[in-house]
Tab-separated table of C-alpha atoms in Angstrom:
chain	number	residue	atom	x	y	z
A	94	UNK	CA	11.082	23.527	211.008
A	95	UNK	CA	12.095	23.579	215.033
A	96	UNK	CA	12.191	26.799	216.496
A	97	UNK	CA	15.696	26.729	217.369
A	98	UNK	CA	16.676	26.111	213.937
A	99	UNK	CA	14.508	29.214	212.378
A	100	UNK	CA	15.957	31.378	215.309
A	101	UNK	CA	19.657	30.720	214.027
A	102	UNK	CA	18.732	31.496	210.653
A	103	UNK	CA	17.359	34.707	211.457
A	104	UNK	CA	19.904	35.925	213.607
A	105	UNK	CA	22.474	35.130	210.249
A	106	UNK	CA	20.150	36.944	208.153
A	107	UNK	CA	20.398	39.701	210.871
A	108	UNK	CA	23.962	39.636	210.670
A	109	UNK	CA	24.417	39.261	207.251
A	110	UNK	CA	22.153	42.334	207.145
A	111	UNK	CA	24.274	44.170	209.407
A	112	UNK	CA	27.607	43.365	207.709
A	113	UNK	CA	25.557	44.700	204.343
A	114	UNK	CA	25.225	48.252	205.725
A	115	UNK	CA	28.923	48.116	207.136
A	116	UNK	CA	30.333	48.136	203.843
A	117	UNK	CA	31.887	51.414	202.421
A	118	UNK	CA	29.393	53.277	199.590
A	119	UNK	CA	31.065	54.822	196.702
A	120	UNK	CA	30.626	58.857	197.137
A	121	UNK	CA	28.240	60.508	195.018
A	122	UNK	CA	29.925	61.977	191.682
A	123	UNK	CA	29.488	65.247	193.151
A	124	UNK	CA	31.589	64.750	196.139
A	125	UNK	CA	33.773	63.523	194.453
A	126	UNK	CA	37.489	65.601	195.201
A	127	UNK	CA	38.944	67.096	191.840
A	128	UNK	CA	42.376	67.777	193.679
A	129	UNK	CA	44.387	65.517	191.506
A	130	UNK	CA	46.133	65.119	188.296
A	131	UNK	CA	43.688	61.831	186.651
A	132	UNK	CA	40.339	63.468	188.468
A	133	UNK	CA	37.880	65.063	186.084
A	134	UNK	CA	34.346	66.576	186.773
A	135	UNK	CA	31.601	64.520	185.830
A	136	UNK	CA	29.066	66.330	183.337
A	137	UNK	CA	26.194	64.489	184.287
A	138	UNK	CA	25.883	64.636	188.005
A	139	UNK	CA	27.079	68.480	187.983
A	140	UNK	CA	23.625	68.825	185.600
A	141	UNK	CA	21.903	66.648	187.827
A	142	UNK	CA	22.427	69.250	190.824
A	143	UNK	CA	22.003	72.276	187.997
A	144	UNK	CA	18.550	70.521	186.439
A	145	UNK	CA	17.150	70.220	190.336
A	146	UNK	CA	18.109	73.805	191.162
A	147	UNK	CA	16.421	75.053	187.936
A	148	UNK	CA	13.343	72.835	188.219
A	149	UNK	CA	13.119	74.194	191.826
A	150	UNK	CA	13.110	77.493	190.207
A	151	UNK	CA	10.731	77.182	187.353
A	152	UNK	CA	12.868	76.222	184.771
A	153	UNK	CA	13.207	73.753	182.178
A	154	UNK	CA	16.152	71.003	182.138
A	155	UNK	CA	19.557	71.453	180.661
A	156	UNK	CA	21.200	68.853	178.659
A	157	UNK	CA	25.110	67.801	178.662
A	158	UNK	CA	26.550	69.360	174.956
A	159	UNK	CA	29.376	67.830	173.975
A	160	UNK	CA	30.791	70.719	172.340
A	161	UNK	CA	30.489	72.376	174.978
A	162	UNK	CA	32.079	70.277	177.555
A	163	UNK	CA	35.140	70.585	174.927
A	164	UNK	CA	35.039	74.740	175.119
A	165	UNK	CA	34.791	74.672	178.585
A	166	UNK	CA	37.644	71.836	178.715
A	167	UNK	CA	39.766	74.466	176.937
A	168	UNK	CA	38.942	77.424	178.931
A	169	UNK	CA	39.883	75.714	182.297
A	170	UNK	CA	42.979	74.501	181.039
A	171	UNK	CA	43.816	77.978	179.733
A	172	UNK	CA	42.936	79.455	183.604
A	173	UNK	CA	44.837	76.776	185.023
A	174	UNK	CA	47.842	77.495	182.977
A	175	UNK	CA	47.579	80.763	183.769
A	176	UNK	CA	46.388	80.384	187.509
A	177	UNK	CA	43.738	83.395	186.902
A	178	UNK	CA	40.240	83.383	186.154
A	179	UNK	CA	40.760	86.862	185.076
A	180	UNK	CA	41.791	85.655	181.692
A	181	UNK	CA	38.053	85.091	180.755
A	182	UNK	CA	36.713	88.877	181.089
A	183	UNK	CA	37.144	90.205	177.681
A	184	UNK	CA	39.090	89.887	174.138
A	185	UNK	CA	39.243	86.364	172.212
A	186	UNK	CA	38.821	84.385	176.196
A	187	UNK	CA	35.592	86.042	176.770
A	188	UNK	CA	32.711	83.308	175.942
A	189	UNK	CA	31.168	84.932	172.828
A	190	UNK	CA	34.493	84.597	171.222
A	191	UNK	CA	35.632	81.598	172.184
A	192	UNK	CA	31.966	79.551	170.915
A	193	UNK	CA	32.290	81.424	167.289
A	194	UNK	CA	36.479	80.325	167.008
A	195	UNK	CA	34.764	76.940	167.982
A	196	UNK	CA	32.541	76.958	165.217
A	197	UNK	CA	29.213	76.800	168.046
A	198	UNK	CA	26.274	79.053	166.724
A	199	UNK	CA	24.550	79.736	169.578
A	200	UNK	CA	22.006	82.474	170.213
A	201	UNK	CA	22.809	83.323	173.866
A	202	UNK	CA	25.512	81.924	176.166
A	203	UNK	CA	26.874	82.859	179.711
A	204	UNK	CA	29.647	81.069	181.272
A	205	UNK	CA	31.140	80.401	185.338
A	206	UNK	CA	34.748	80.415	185.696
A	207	UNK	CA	35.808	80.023	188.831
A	208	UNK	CA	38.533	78.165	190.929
A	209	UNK	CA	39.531	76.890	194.459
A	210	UNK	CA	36.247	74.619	194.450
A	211	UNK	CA	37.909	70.741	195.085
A	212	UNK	CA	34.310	68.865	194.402
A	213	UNK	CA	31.258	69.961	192.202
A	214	UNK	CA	28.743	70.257	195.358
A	215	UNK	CA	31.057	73.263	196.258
A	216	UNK	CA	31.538	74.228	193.228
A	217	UNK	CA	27.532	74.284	192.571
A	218	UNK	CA	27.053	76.298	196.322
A	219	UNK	CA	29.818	79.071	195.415
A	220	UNK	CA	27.841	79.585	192.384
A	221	UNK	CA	24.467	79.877	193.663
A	222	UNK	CA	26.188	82.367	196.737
A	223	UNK	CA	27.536	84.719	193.628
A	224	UNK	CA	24.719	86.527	191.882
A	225	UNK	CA	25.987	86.697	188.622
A	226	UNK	CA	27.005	82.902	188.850
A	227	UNK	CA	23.261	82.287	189.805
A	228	UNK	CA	21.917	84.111	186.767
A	229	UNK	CA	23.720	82.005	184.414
A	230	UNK	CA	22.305	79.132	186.177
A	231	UNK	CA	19.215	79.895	186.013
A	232	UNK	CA	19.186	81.724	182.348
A	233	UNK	CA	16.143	80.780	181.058
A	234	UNK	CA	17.379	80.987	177.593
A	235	UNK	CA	19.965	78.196	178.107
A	236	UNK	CA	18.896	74.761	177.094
A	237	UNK	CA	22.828	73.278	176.557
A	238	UNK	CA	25.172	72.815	179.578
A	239	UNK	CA	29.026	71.970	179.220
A	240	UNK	CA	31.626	71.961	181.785
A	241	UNK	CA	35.395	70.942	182.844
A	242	UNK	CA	37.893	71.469	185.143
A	243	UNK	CA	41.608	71.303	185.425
A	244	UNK	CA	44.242	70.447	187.916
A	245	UNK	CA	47.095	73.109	188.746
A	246	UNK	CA	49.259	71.074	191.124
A	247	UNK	CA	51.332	74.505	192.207
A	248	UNK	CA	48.316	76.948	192.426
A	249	UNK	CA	47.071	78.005	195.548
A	250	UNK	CA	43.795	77.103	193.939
A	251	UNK	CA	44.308	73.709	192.564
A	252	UNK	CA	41.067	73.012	190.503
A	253	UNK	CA	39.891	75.444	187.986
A	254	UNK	CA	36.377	75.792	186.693
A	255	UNK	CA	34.512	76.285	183.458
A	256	UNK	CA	30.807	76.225	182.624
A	257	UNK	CA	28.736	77.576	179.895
A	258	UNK	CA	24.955	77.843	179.700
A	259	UNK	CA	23.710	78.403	175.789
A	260	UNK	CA	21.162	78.213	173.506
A	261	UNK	CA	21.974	77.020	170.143
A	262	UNK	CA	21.300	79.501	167.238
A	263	UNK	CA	17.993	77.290	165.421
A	264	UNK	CA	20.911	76.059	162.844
A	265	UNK	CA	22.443	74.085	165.710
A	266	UNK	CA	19.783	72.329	167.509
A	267	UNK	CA	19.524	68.981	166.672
């Protein structure tokens, strides 16, 4: 093959190389801004970020409950309605309450409410700023993970939070 003709082909391979690397990447799910209506948190990358943090501290891996997801689904809505995460602190919201009207046997659980946070990374560094957020994190009982968030287009907060961290009473695991 002549020179010249191998020199043209790898300046278009250059190029096309180039032109690869120019093209927008999708964001990571965790960046991902929650600051609308249709946007929802995604379970797996927020315990992706969790699992790390825990395995960084010792701990064993959480997996994604459904059930859970759905429990925390309801409590953010219920914050969001009433733009407060107050509303969790005691009485039939607190977490204990809301997992046994649920029907969830579980033998511990400890839950993060929060709001304000527009993408899970921040979401994930409030927590770990907060010490009592950072416990539940890092409860070594906790072997389920569930969490959701919802939109409040006319709080000052905008996305409302909700995870739990339980163990399943022995009934429950699978």
């Amino acid at each position: 093959m002549p020179l010249r003709r191998v020199s043209r082909i790898l300046v278009l391979a250059a190029l096309a190389g180039l032109a690869a690397c120019a093209q927008p990447t999708e964001k990571p799910a965790f960046y991902q801004d929650l600051g609308s209506p249709t946007a929802q948190v995604d379970p797996t990358a927020a315990l992706g970020l969790i699992n790390s943090y825990r395995q960084n501290n010792g701990l064993g891996a959480l997996t994604v409950d459904p059930a859970l997801n759905a429990i925390a689904q309801e409590q953010a809505n219920a914050l969001a309605a009433r733009d407060s995460v107050q509303l969790s602190l005691s009485g039939e919201r607190a977490i204990k309450a809301r997992l046994e009207a649920a029907g969830y046997a579980a033998s511990s659980a400890v839950e993060n409410v929060s709001a304000g946070y527009r993408t899970t990374a921040e979401a994930f560094s409030g927590w770990r700023e907060l010490k009592t957020h950072n416990a539940h994190m890092l409860d070594p009982d906790a072997t389920r993970f569930g969490i959701a968030t919802a939109y409040a287009p006319n709080s000052k907060y905008k996305v409302f939070w909700a995870a739990i961290f339980a163990a399943p009473a022995s009934a429950a695991v699978d």
